[in-house]
Coordinates of C-alpha atoms and ligand atoms in Angstrom, one line a residue:
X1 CA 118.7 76.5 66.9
X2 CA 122.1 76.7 68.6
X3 CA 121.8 80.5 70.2
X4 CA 125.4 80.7 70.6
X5 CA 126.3 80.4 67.3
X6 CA 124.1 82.8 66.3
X7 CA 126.4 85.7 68.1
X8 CA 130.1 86.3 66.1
X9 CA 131.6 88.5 68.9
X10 CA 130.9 85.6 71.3
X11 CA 133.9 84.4 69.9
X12 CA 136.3 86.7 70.4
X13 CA 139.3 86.6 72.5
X14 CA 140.6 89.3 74.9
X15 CA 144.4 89.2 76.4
X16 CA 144.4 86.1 74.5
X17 CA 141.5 84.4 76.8
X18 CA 138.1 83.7 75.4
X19 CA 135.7 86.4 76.1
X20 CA 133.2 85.7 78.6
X21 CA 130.8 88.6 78.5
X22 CA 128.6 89.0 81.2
X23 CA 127.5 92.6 80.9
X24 CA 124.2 91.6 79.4
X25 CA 122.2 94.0 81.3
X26 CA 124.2 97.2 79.8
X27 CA 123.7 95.8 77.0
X28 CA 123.2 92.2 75.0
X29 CA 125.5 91.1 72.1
X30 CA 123.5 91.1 68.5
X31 CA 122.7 87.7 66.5
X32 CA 123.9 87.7 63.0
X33 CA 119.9 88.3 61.8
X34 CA 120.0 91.4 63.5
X35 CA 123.3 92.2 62.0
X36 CA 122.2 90.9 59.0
X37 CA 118.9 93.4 59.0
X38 CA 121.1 96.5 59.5
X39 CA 123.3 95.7 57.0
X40 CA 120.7 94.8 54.5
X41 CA 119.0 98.1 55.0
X42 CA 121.9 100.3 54.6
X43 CA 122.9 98.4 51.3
X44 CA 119.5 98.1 49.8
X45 CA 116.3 99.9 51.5
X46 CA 118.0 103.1 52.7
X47 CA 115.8 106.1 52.5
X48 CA 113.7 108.5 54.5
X49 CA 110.4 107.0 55.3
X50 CA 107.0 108.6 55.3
X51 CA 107.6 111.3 52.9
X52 CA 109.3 110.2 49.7
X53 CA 107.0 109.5 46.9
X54 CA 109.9 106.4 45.7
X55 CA 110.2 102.8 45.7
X56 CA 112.4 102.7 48.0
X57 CA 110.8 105.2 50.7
X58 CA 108.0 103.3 50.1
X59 CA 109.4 100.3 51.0
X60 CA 111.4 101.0 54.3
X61 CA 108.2 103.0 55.2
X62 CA 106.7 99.8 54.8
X63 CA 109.1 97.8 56.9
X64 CA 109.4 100.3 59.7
X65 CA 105.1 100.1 60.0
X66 CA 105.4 96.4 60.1
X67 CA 107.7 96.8 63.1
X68 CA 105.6 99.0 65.2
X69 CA 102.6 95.9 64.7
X70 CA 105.5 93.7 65.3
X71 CA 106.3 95.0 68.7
X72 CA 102.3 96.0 69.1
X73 CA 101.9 92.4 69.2
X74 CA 105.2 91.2 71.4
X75 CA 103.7 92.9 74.2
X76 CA 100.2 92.8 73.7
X77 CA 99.1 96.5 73.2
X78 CA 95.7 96.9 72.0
X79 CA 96.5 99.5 69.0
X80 CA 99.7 99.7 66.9
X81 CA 99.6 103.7 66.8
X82 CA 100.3 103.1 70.9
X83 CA 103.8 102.4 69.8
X84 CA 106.2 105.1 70.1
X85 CA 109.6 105.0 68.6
X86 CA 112.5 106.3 70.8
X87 CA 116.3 106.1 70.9
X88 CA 115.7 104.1 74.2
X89 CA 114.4 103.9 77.3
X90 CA 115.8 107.2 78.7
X91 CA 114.4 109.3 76.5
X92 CA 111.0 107.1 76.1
X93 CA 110.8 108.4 80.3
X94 CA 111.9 111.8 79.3
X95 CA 109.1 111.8 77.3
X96 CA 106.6 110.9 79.4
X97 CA 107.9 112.8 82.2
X98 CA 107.7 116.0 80.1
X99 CA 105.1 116.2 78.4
X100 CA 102.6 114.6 81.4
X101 CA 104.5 116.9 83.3
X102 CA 103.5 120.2 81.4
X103 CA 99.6 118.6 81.1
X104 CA 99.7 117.5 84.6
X105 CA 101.4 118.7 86.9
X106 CA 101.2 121.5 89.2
X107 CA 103.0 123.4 92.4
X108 CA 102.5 121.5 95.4
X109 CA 102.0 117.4 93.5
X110 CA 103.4 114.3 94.1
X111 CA 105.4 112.1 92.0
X112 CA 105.7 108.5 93.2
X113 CA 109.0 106.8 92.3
X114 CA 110.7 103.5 93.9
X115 CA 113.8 103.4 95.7
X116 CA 115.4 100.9 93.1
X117 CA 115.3 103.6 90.4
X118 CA 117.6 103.6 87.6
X119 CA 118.8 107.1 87.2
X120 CA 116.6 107.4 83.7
X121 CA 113.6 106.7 85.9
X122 CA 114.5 109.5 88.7
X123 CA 116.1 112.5 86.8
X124 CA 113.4 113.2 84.4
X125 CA 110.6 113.4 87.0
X126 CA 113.1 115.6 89.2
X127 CA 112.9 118.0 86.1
X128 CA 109.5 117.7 85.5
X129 CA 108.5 118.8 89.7
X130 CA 110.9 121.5 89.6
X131 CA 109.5 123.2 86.7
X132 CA 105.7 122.5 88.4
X133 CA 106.8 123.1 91.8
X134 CA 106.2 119.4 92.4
X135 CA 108.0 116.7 94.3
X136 CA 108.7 113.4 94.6
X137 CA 107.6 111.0 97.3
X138 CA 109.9 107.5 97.6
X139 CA 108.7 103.9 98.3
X140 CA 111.2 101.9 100.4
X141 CA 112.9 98.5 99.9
X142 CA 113.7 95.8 102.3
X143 CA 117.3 94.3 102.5
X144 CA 116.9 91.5 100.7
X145 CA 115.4 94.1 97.5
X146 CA 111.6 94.0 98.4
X147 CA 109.5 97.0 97.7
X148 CA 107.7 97.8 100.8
X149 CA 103.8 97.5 99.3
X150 CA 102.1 98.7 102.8
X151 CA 104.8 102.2 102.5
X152 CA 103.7 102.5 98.6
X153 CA 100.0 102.5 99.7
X154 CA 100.7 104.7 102.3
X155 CA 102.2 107.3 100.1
X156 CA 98.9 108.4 97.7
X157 CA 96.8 111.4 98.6
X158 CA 95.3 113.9 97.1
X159 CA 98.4 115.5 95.4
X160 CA 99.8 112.2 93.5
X161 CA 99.5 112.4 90.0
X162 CA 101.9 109.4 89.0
X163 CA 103.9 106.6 89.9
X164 CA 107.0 105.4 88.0
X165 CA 108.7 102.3 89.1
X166 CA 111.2 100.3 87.2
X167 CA 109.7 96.4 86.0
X168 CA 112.8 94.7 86.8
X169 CA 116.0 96.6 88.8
X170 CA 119.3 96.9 87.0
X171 CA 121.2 96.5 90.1
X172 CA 118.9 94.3 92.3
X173 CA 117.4 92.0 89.5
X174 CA 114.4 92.0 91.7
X175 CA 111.4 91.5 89.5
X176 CA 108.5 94.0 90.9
X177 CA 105.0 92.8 91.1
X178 CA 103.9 95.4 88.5
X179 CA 100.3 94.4 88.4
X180 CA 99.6 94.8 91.7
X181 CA 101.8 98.6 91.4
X182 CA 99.6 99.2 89.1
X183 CA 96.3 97.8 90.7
X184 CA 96.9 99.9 93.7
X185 CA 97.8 102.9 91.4
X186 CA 94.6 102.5 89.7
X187 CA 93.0 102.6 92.8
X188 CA 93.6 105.8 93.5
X189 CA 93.2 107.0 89.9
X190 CA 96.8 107.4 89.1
X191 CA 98.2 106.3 86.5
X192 CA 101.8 104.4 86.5
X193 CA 104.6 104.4 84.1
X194 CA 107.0 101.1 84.0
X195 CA 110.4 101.4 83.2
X196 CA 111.0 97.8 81.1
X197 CA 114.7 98.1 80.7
X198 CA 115.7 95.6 82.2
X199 CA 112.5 93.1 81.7
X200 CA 111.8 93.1 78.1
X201 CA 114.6 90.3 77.4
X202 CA 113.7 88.3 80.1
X203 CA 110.2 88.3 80.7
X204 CA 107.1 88.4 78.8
X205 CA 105.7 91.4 78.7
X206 CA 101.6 92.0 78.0
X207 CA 100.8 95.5 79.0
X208 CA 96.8 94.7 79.0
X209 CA 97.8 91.8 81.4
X210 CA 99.7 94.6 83.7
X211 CA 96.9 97.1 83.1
X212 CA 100.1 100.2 83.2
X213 CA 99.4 103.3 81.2
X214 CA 102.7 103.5 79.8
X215 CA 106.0 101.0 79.4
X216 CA 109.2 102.0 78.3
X217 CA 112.2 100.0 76.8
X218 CA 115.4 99.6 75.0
X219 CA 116.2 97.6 71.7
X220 CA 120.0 97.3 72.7
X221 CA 118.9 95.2 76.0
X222 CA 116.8 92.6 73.9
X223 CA 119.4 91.7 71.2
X224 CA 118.6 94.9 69.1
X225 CA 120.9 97.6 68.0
X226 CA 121.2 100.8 70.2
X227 CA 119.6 103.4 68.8
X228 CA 115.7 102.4 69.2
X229 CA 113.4 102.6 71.9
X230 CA 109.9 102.1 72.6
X231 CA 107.2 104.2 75.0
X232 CA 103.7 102.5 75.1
X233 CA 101.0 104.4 76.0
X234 CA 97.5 104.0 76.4
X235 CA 95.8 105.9 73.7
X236 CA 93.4 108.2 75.3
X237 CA 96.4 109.3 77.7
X238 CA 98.9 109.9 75.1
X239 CA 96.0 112.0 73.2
X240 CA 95.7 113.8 76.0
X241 CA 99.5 114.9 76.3
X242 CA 101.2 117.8 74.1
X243 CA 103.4 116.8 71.8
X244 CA 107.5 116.0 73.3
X245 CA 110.0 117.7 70.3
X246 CA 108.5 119.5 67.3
X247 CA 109.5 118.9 63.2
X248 CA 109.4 116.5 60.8
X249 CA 106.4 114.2 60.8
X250 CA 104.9 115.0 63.8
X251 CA 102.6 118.3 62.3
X252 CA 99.6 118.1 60.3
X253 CA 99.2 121.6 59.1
X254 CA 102.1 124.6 59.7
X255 CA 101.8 128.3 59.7
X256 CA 104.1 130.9 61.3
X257 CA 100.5 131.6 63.2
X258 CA 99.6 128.5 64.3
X259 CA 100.5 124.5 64.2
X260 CA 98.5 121.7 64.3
X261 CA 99.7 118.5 65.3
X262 CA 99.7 114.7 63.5
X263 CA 97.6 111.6 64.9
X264 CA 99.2 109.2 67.2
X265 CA 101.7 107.7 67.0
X266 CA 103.5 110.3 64.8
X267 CA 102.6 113.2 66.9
X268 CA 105.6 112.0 69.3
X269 CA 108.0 110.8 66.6
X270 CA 110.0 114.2 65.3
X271 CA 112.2 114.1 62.8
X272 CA 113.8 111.3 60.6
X273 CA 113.7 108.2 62.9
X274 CA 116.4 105.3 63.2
X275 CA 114.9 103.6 60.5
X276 CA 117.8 100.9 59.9
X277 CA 117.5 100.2 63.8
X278 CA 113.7 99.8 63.8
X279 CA 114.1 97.1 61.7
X280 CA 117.0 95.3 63.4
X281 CA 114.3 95.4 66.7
X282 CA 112.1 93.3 64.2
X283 CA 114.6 91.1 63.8
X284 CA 115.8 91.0 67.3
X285 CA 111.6 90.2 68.2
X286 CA 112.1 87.6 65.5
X287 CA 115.0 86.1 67.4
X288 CA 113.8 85.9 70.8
X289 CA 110.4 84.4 69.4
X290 CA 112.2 82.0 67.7
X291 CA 113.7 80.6 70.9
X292 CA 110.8 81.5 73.1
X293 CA 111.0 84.3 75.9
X294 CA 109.8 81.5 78.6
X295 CA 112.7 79.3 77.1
X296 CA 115.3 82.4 77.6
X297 CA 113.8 83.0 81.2
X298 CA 114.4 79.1 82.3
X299 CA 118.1 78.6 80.5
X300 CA 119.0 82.2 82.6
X301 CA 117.6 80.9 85.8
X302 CA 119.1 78.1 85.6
X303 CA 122.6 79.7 85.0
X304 CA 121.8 82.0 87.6
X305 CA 121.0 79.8 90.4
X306 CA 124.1 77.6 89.4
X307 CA 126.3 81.1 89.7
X308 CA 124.7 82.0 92.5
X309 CA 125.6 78.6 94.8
X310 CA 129.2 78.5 94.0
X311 CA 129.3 82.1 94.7
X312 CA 128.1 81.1 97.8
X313 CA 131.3 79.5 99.1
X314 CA 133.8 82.2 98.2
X315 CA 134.4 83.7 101.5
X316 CA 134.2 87.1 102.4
X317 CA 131.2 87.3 99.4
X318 CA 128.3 89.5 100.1
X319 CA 125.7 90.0 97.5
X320 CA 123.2 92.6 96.7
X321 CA 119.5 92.0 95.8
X322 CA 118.0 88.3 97.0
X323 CA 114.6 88.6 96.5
X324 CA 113.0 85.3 96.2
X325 CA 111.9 86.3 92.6
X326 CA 114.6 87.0 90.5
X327 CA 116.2 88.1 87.0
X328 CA 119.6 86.8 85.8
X329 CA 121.7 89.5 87.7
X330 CA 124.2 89.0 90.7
X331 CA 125.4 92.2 92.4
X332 CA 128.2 91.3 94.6
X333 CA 131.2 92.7 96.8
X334 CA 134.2 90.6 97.7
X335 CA 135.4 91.6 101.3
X336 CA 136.2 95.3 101.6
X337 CA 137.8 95.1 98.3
X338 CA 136.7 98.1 96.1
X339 CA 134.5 96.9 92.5
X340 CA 136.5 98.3 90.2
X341 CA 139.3 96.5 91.4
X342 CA 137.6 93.1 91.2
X343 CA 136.2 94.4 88.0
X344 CA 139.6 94.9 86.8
X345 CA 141.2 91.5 87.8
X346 CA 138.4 89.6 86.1
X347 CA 138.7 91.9 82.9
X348 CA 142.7 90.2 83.1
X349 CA 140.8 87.2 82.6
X350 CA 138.5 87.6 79.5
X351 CA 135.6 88.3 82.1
X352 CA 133.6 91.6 81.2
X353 CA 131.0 92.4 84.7
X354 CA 129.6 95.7 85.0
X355 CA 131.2 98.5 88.2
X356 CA 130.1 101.0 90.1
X357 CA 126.4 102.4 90.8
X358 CA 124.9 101.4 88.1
X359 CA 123.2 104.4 87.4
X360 CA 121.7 103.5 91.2
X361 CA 123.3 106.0 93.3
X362 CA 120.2 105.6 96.1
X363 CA 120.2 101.8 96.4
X364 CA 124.2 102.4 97.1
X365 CA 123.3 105.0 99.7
X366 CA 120.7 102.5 100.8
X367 CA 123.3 100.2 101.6
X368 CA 126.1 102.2 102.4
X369 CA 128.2 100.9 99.8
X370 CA 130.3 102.6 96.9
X371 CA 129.3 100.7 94.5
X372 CA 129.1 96.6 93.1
X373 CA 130.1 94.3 91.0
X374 CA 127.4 93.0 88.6
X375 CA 127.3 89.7 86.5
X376 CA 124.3 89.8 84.4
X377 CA 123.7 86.7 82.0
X378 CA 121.7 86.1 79.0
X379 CA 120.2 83.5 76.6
X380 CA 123.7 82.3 75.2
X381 CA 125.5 82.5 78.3
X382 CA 126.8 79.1 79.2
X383 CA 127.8 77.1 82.7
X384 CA 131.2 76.7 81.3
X385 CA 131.7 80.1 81.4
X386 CA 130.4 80.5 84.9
X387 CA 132.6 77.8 85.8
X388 CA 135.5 80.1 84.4
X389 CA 133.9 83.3 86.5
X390 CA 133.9 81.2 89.6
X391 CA 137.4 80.3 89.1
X392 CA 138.7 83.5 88.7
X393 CA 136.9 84.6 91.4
X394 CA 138.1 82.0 93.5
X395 CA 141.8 83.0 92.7
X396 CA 141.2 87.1 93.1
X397 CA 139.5 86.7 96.6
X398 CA 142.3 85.9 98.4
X399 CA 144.0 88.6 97.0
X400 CA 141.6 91.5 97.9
X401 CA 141.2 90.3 101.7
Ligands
PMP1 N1 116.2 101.9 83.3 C1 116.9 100.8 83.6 C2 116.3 99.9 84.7 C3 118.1 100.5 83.0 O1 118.8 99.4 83.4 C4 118.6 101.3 82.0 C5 119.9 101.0 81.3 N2 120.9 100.7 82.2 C6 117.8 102.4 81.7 C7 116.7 102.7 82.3 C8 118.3 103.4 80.6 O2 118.3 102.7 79.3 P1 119.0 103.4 78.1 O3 120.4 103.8 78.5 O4 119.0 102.4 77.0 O5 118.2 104.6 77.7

């Protein structure tokens, strides 16, 4: 299959340039099957699922099951009604963090979190100890983007009750060794949320394999439409948390004296669900299986180590996360030259990179830097257009020294 043809914006011009998008980890472009499932269900299957007693509630209700085995079996979960649908991955850790929070936590805990946290992986927790009296403890990173393992061991005692630490960074592309997080967590009996943002595209993901309790993710990052999310969680934890948001499917029995609540997995899904989105997240699962995700790792390392030596020879470059193992992202600064500047030039170009913190305010407080400029590729992401990138930065460097 040609994947590039599969992707109508990709052809799109801006200022009169062709677009070169490289803001893939904010958020991948859709293939026409994805575009194709939307559509379909909004002009044929549209209805609210789970309750109507019709053919066509029937039906979606249908589809929308067959997509939480879908993604049951894309990363390996043992049960389908571990499946949780979300809008994404910020509320799938909102989730978590609130409802573990009210089971779990109490005044004087200890939240374990990483460094290289996305703000949706920080925020949540901080609301969760503050309403428990609880508080976060923060393993370290080396300069090169390394989680410090010996400081993460160092940081369980008697008070930690979780860890959460992101799969892959957003900003850093530095792919954590999650199994041995979560060995060590385990350990300690602790269990360990991973944030999957910015892994699910890239990386196969088998959540026995990794042995985590609970793994959150996006649809928009893996080729689906924003809108959908999903938490995993191990079963006997997620029976053991209250329920997030209350309405809609998630009761079993209502009375103004007392509620009970539905099984897993509806017990966390409230009211009507993005249905039409659900089933463009089949579709996007269908797409990346189609190619393979081991095939979509290899073509973005390959376009990523190609960047990533001719960005090597622009002077004044300094990059930002170059840990020997490595997803498709290149966080850079040119100089002294503020990134929204360089962000700006390159836009005059066709060239769309990501600005700023990233959501990542710590690791630019790490560094004592304002922010970056980030060049994320994905599956249909050519060299051409990296030969374009490194061209335009080659003629905006000598501009910003
Ligand atoms: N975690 C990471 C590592 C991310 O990169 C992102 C998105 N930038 C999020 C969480 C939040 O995802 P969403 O906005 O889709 O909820």
């Amino acid at each position: 299959m040609e994947i590039r043809k599969q992707f109508p914006i990709l052809d799109t011009q801006v200022y009169g340039k062709p677009l070169v998008y490289f803001d893939n980890a904010a958020t991948t472009q859709k293939p026409q099957q994805v575009i194709d499932a939307l559509t379909g269900y909004y002009t044929s299957l549209n209805s609210n699922i789970h309750r109507g007693a019709h053919y066509l509630a029937a039906q979606a209700t249908e589809e929308y099951e067959q997509t939480r085995i879908r993604v049951q079996q894309f990363i390996n979960a043992r049960h389908r009604h571990e499946i949780v649908f979300t809008r994404g991955t910020t509320e799938s850790i909102n989730l978590v963090a609130a409802t573990f929070g009210q089971r779990f936590l109490h005044e004087g805990d200890e939240v374990i979190v990483s460094g290289m946290e996305h703000h949706s992986n920080i925020v949540p927790w901080q609301l969760a100890c503050e309403r428990a009296g609880a508080r976060l403890r923060v393993i370290p990173f080396s300069d090169e983007g390394v989680l410090d393992i010996e400081s993460y061991k160092g940081l369980f005692n008697e008070h930690t009750r979780i860890v959460a630490v992101n799969h892959v960074s957003n900003t850093l592309g530095t792919i954590n060794p999650v199994e041995e997080l979560t060995s060590i967590a385990h350990q300690h009996n602790v269990p360990i949320l991973i944030d999957g943002a910015q892994s699910i595209s890239h990386i196969k993901v088998d959540v026995q394999k990794i042995g985590c309790d609970f793994y959150c993710f996006s649809g928009h990052k893996m080729y689906a439409p924003m809108g959908v999310g999903v938490m995993y969680g191990r079963e006997e934890l997620l029976n053991e948390l209250p329920p997030y948001q209350g309405g809609g499917e998630m009761i079993k029995d209502v009375t103004f004296e007392k509620t009970t609540y539905n099984e897993l997995p509806f017990k966390f899904e409230a009211g009507t669900p993005s249905v039409g989105d659900v089933l463009g997240l089949k579709s996007a699962i269908d797409f990346m299986e189609e190619i393979g995700v081991e095939n979509i790792h290899a073509i973005e390392s390959e376009l990523t180590e190609y960047a990533f030596a001719k960005m090597q020879a622009i002077e004044g470059i300094r990059f930002f996360g170059t840990a020997p193992n490595k997803t498709s992202v290149i966080s850079f600064l040119i100089g002294e030259a503020h990134p929204y500047d360089v962000g700006t030039l390159l836009d005059k170009l066709g060239i769309a990179v990501r600005t700023g913190h990233h959501c990542t305010q710590p690791i630019m407080d790490r560094y004592g830097i304002p922010g970056t400029v980030r060049a994320s590729f994905a599956c249909y992401n050519t060299k051409e257009e990296v030969d374009i990138f490194i061209a335009a930065l080659n003629r905006i460097a000598p501009m910003l020294m």
